[in-house]
XYZ file of C-alpha atoms in Angstrom:
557
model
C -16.652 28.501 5.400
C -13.004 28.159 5.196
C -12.908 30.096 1.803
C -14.404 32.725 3.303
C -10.401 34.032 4.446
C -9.782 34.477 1.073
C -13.181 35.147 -0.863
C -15.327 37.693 1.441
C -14.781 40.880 3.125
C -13.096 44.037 1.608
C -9.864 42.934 2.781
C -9.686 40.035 0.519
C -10.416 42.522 -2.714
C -6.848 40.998 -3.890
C -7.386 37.943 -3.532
C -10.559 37.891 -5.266
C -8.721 39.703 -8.128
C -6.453 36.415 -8.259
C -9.731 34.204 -8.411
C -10.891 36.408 -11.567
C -7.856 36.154 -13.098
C -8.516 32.368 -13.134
C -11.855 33.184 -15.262
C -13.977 32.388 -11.813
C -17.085 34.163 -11.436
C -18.810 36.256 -8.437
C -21.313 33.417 -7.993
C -18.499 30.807 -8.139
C -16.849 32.370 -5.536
C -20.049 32.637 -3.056
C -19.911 28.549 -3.229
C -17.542 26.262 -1.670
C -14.311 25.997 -2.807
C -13.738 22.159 -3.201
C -9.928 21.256 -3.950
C -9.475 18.304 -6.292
C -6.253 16.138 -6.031
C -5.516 14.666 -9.019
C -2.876 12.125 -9.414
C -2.800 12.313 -13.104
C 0.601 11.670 -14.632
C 1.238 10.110 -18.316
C 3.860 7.806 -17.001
C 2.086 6.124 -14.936
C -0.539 3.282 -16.600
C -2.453 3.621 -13.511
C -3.281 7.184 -13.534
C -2.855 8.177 -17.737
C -7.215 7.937 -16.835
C -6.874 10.367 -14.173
C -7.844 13.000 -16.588
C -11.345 11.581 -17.037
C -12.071 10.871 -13.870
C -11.278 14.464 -12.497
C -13.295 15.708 -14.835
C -16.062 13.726 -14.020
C -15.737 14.787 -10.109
C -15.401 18.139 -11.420
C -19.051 17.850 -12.821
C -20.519 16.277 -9.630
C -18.662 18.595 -7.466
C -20.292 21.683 -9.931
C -24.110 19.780 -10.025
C -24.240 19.648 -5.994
C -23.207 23.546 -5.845
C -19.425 23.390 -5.427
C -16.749 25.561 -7.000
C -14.582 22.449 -8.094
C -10.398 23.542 -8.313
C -7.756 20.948 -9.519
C -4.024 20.873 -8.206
C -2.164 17.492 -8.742
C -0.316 14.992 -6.661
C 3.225 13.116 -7.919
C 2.958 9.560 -8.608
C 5.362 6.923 -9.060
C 5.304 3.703 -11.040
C 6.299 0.906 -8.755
C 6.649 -1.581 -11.649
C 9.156 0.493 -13.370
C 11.092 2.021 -10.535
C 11.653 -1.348 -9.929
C 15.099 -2.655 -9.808
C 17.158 0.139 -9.657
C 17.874 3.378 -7.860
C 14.357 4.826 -8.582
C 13.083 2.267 -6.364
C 14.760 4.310 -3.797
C 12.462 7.361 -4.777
C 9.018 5.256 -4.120
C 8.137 4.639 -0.623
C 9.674 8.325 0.069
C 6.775 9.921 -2.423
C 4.230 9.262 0.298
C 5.438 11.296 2.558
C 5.859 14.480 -0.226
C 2.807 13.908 -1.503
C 1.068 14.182 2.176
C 3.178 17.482 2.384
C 2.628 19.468 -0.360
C -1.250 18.097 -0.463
C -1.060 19.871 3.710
C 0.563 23.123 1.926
C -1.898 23.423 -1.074
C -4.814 22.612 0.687
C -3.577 24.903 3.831
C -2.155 27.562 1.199
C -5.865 28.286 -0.563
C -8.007 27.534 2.075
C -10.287 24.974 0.077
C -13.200 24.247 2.113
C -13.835 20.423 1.436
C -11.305 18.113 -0.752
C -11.778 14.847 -3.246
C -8.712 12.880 -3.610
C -8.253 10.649 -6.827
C -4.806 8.273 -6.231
C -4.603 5.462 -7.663
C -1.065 3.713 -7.060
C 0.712 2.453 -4.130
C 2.256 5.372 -2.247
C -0.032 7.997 -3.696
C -3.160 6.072 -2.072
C -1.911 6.129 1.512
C 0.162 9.469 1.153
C -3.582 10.744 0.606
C -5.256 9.657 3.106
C -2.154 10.636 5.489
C -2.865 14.334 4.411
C -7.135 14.053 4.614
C -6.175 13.108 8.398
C -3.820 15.456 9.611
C -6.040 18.345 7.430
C -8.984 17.108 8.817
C -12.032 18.923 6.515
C -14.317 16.828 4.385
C -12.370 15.072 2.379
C -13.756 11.487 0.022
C -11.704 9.062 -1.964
C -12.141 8.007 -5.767
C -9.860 5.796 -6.881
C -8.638 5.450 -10.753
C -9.891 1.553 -10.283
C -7.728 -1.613 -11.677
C -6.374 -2.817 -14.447
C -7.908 -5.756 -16.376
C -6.255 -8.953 -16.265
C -4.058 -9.873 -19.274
C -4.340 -13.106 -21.091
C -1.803 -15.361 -22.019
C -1.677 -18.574 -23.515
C -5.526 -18.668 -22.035
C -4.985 -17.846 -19.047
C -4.901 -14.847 -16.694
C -2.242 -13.553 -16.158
C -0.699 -10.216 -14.136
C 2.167 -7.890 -13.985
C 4.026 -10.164 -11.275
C 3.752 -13.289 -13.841
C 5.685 -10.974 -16.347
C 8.885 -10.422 -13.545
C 8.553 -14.053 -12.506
C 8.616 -15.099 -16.541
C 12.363 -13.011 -16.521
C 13.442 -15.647 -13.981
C 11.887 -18.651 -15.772
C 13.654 -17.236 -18.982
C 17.427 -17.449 -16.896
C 16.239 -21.173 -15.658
C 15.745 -22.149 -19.916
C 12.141 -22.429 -19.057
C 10.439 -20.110 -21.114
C 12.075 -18.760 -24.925
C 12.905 -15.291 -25.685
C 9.784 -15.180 -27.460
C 7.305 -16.712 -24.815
C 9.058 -13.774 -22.811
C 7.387 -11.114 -25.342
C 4.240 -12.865 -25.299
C 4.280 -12.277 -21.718
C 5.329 -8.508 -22.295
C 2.857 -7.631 -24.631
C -0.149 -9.368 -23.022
C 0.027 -8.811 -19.507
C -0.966 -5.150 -18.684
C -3.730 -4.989 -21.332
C -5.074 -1.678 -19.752
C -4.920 1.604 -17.490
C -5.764 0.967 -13.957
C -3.252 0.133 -11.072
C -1.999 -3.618 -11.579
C -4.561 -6.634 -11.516
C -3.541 -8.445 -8.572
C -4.249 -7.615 -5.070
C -0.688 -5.892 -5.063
C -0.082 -2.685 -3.027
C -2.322 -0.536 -4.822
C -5.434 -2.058 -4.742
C -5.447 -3.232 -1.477
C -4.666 0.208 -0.268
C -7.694 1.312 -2.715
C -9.829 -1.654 -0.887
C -8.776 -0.501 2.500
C -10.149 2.926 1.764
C -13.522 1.461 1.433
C -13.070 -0.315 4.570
C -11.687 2.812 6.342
C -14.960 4.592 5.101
C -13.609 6.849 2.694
C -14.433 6.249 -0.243
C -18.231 4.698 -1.745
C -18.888 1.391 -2.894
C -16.951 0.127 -5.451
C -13.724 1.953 -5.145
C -11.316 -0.725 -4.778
C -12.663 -3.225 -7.292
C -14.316 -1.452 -10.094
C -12.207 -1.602 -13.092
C -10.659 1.532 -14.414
C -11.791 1.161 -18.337
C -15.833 0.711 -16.475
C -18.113 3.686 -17.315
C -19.228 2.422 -13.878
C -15.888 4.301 -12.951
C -17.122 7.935 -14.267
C -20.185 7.143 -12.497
C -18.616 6.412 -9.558
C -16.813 9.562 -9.530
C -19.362 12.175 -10.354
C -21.127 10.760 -6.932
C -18.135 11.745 -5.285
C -18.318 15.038 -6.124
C -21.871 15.189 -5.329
C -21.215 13.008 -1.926
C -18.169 15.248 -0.679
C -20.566 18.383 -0.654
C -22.731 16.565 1.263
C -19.985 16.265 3.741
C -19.424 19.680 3.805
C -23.125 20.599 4.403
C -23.060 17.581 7.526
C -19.596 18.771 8.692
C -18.172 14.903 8.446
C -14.587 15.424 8.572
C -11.624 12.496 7.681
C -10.844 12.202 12.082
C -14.655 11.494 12.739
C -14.114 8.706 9.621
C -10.724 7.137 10.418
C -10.695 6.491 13.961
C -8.876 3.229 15.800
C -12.138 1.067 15.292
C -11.944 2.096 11.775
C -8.072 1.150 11.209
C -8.929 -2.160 13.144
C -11.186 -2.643 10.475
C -9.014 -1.836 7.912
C -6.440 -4.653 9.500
C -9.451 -6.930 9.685
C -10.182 -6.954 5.921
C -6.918 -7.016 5.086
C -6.338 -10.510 6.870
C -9.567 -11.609 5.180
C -8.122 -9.975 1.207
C -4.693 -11.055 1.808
C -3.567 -7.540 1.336
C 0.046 -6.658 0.292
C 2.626 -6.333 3.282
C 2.789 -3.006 2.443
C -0.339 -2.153 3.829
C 1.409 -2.858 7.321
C 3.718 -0.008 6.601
C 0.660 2.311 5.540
C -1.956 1.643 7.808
C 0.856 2.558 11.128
C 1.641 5.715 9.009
C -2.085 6.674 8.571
C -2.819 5.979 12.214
C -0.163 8.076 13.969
C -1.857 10.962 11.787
C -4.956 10.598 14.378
C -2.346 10.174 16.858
C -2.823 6.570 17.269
C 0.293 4.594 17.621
C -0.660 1.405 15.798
C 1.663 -1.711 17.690
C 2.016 -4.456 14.912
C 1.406 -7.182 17.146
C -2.137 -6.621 17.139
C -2.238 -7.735 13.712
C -1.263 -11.330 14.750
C -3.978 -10.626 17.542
C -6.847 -9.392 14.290
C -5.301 -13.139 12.437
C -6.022 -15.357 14.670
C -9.621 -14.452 14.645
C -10.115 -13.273 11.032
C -10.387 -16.258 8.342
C -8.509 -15.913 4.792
C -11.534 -15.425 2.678
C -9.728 -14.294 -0.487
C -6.590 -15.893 -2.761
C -6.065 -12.971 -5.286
C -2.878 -12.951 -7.215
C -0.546 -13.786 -6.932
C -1.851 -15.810 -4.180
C -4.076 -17.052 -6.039
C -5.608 -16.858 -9.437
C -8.212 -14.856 -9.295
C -8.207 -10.796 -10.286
C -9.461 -7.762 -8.717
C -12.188 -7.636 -11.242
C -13.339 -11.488 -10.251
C -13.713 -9.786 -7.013
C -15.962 -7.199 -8.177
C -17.843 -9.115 -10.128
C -18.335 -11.213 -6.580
C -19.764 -8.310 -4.886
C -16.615 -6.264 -3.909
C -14.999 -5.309 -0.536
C -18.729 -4.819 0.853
C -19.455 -8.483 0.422
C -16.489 -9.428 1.757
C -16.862 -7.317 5.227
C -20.781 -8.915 4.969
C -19.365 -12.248 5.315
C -16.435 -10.975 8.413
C -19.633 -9.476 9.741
C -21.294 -12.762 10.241
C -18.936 -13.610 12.894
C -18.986 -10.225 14.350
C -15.605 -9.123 13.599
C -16.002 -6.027 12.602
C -17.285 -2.392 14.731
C -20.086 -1.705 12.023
C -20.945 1.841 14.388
C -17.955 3.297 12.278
C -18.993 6.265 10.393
C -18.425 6.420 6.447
C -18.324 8.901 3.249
C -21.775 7.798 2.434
C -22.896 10.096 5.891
C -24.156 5.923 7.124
C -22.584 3.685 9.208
C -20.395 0.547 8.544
C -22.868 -1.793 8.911
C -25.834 0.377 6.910
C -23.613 -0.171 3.938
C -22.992 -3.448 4.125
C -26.202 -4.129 4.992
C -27.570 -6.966 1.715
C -24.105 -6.706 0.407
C -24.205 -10.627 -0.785
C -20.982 -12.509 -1.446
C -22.045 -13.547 -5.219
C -18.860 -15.972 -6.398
C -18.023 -18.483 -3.091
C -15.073 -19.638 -4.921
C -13.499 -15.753 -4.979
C -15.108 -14.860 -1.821
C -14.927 -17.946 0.359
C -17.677 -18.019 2.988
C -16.927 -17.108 6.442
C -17.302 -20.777 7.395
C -15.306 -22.283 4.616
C -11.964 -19.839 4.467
C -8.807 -20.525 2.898
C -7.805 -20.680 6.044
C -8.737 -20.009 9.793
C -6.395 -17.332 10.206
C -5.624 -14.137 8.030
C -3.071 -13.396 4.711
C -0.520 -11.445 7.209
C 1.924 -12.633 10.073
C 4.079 -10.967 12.746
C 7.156 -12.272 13.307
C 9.505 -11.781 16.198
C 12.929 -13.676 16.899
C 16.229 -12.682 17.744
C 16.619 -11.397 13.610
C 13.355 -9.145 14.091
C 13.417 -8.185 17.507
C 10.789 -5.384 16.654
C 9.095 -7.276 13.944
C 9.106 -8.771 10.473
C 6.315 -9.191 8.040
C 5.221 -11.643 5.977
C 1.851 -12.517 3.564
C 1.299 -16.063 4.884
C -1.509 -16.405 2.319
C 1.267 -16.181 -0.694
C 3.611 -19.087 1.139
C 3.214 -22.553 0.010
C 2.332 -24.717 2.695
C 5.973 -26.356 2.804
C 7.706 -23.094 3.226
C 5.477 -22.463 6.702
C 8.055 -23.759 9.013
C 11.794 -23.738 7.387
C 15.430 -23.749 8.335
C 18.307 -23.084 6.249
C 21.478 -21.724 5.368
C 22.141 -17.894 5.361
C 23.042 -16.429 1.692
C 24.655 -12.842 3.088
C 23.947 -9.341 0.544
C 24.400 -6.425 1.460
C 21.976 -4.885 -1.700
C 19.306 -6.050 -3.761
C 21.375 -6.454 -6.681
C 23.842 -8.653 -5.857
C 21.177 -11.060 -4.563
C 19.796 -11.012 -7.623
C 23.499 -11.234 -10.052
C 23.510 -14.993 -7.360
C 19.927 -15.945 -8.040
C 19.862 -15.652 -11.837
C 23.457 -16.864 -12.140
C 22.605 -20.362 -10.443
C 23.965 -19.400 -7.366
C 21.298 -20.017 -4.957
C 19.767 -23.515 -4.047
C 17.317 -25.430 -2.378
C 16.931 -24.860 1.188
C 18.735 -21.617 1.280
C 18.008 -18.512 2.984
C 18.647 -15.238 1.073
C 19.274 -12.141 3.098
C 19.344 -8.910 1.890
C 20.314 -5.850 4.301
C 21.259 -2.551 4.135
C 17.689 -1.757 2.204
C 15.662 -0.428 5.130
C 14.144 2.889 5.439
C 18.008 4.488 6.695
C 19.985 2.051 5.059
C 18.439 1.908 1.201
C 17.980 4.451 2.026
C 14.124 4.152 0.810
C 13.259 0.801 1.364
C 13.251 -0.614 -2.087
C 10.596 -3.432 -2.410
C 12.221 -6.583 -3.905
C 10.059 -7.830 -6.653
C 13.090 -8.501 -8.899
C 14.300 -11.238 -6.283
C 11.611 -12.567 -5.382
C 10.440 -13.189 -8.946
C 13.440 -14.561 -9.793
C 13.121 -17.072 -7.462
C 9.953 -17.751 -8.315
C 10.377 -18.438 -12.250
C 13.772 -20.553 -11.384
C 11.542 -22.644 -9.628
C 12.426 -22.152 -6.397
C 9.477 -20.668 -4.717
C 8.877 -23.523 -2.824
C 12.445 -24.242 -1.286
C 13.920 -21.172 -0.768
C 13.130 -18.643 1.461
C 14.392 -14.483 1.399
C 14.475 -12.644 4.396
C 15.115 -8.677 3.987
C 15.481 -4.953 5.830
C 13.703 -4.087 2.765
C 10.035 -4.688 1.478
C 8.601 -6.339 -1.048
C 5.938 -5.310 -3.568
C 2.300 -7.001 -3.173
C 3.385 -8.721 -6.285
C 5.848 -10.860 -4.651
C 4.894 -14.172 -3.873
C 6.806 -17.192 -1.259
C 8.106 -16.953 2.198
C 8.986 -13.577 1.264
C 10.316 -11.979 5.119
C 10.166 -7.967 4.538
C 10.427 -4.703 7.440
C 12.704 -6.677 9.322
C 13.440 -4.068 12.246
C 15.499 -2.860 13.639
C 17.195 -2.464 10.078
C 21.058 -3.299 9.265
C 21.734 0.365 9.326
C 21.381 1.351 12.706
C 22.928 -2.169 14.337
C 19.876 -4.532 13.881
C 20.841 -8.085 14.379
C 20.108 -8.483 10.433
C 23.674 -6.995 10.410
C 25.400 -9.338 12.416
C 24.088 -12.412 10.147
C 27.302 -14.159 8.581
C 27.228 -16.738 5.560
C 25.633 -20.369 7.000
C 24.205 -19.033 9.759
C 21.582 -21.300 10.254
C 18.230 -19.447 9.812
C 15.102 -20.729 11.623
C 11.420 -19.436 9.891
C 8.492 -20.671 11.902
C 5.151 -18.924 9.907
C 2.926 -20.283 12.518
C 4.228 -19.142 15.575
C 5.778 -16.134 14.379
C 9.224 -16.871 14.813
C 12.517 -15.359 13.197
C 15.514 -16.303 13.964
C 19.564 -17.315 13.651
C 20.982 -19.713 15.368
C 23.330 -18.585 17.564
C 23.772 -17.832 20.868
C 23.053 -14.665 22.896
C 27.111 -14.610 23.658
C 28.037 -15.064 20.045
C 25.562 -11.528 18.684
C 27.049 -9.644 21.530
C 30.483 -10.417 20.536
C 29.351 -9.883 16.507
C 27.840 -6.955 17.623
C 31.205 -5.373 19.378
C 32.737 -5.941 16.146
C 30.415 -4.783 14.137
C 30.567 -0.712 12.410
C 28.115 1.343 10.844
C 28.263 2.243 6.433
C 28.626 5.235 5.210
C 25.299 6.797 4.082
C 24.794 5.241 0.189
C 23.132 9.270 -0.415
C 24.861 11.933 1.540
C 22.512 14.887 -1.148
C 18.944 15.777 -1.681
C 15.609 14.941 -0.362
C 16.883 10.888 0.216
C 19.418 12.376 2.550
C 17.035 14.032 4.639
C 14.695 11.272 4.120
C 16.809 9.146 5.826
C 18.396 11.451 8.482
C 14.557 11.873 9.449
C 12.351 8.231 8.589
C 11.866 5.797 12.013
C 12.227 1.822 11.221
C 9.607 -0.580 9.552
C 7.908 -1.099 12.260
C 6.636 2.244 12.972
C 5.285 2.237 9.378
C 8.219 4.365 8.186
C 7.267 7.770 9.576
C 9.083 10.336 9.752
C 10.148 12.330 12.990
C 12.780 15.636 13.481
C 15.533 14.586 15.091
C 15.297 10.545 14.815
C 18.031 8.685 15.874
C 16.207 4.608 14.830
């Protein structure tokens, strides 16, 4: 065993004296030594449970014959980073939390790991590190939140940013606006909606790292504890079989993982993670195979805010399992893919029956033919764009308008709240990428705005940035190359005439080839926003969008 470097021999008489000084026993230290990452934080709402469930895989890890050891993981709250410069800090967090979960795990020599995440970056930050360490390593998630209730209805974190904007349009009171803040996050557990979080959480099950249930089972469910103690049971199991994270997430696996997420309707973000997890198995993921896995791969699933349906309608349907059971019926998944459960892809789905049609839609009566995600290219996005077609109202598909120029998120937003912004426009918003935010702050805040003025349906915003999997409309994010190393989102001016085309995954301005060269000649690079600290490395050292964000020693794009 791994442990062994630091638990047997006389040699290791020191370290052994370290172990006792943590109360551990001689017999503790003749079993594995299972590392558990807890993401546990108490500002968080996602992960104030954490607690319980590490204690429960503690227990499971300790009944199969494992010495269980905790060591945490940072976690950021999307929802209130949101809108300000600790948005910048977000995206960057996966990346730390994949490094110092390498050094700790590295540092002690833990023989087999369970991670708990539970939020956005912390969930593919995570997996990141169970790939590049490569020893048996299983998921268990902290599960979603319940959906709130308001005025009888269902209702979601994104409902409370878009009820901000309906409150500027004289739409909603002051007071409807507290109804909405005091009733929409009812519980722990990572957001409602199939936002960033959970369909990161989902994808794990796909990716065949974490059991049954994972993605969907609400966080206040005993079912939860349960779910966790098998975890620590299952991941010594692992140990004893030698099933390691690389013979788990391998490229049929992430084209699974792309698969379901057409079929879910995942958050865009998931096309920055899924890259970043990839190139840890040293695949390089090309984003124009997602348009490839869409065309085949029916929308099966409107979850909010697509939709109106919650995460735990989905469970309650029969979970990600029932919805890979129905993709399965058409053959579009590789169900040879090995799992966490020591079976195969298609053992485990095996039965797995889609129990609500009208929050699972059958494979041959989908939302739509094609998936929730779409690949654009143009002259704008001459590396890519992304966009969740699923959460674009069918007038929005194809669009052309006028170019609204920003060069930051919040003075889009000062022109969208203060009336500024009309029907048929286009809002850009540059300088946000990776570089240029630097971070990549999602744009919730605009998006929701335009949302609760009512313009969801006219007005389209196309941005360097990203958006949270709460954002809704013909929301254009990871346009690349980014504004801050010379993409032709710089050279944009104010009425440029802006050309969306959803369907054939199209992005572009209307000008000519002549006119962006001579834009382009003119045009110089910003200052860095942060010239200290880790977001000045960050950004000396993070590629573009389209390369999910990674980061690389020396990178000049």
């Amino acid at each position: 065993m791994r442990s062994d470097t630091v638990t047997k021999g006389v040699q290791q008489a020191p370290h052994r004296s370290l172990f006792h000084a943590l109360g551990l026993t001689k017999e503790e230290l003749n079993r594995p030594l299972v590392g558990i990452v807890s993401s546990y934080n108490e500002i968080v709402p996602g992960h104030m449970n954490l607690d319980k469930i590490t204690e429960a895989v503690k227990l499971g890890v300790a009944m199969a014959g494992g010495t269980p050891r905790v060591f945490p993981a940072i976690a950021v709250c999307d929802g209130i980073a949101m809108g300000h410069i600790g948005m910048k800090y977000s995206l960057v967090t996966r990346d730390l939390i994949a490094d110092s979960t390498e050094a700790m795990a590295m540092a002690h020599q833990f023989d087999a790991l369970v991670m708990i995440p539970n939020c956005d970056k912390n969930v593919p930050g995570l997996l990141m590190a169970a790939a590049r360490l490569n020893i048996p390593t299983i998921f268990v998630s902290g599960g979603p939140m319940l959906a709130g209730h308001v005025n009888g209805c269902k209702t979601s974190l994104s409902s409370m940013f878009e009820a901000v904007g309906a409150n500027r349009a004289g739409k909603l009171t002051d007071e409807d606006v507290v109804e909405y803040e005091e009733n929409a996050c009812p519980t722990c557990g990572s957001c409602s909606g199939m936002y960033t979080a959970n369909s990161m959480n989902c994808l794990t099950e796909v990716l065949g790292m974490g059991l049954q249930g994972n993605g969907t089972i609400p966080a206040v469910y005993s079912e939860r504890i349960r779910l966790a103690k098998r975890a620590g049971m299952q991941v010594m199991e692992l140990l004893k079989k030698d099933i390691r994270p690389r013979d788990i997430i391998t490229e049929k696996a992430i084209y699974n993982a792309l698969t379901v997420d057409m079929a879910l309707g995942c958050s865009t973000n998931s096309m920055l993670h899924l890259p970043a997890i990839a190139h840890e198995i040293g695949m390089e993921l090309n984003l124009d195979i997602a348009n490839q896995i869409s065309a085949k791969t029916p929308n099966l699933c409107h979850l909010a805010p697509a939709g109106h349906s919650y995460i735990e309608e989905l469970n309650e349907a029969g979970g990600v399992y029932a919805v890979m059971n129905e993709l399965n019926k058409k053959d579009l998944l590789y169900t040879d893919c090995m799992t966490v459960t020591g079976k195969t892809v298609g053992e485990n789905i095996e039965g797995c029956v889609n129990k609500n049609p009208e929050v699972i839609r059958p494979i041959d009566h989908p939302y739509s033919e094609t998936g929730g995600i779409a690949i654009l290219r143009g002259n704008i996005a001459p590396d890519t764009a992304v966009v969740k077609r699923s959460a674009v109202c069918e007038e929005m598909l194809v669009h052309e308008g006028p170019a609204r120029v920003f060069d930051c998120e919040e003075d889009a937003i000062e022109a969208i709240l203060g009336g500024h912004i009309v029907p048929g426009d286009v809002v850009v918003i540059r300088y946000e990428g990776p570089k240029g935010g630097p971070g990549m702050r999602e744009m919730l805040n605009p998006t929701s705005a335009i949302a609760g003025m009512g313009l969801g349906s006219s007005v389209a915003l196309i941005t360097d940035g990203r958006f949270s999997g709460a954002s809704r409309g013909a929301s254009i994010g990871h346009v690349s190359p980014e504004a801050a190393v010379g993409g032709n989102i710089a050279l944009i001016e104010e009425g440029d005439l802006i050309k969306i085309n959803i369907p054939e995954n199209t992005l572009n301005v209307d000008i000519s080839d002549e006119e962006l060269a001579r834009r382009r000649a003119n045009w110089k690079p910003r200052a860095p926003k942060v010239t200290t600290g880790y977001l000045a490395r960050y950004a000396q050292m993070v590629t573009s969008g389209n390369r999910g964000a990674i980061l690389e020693i020396n990178n000049q794009n």
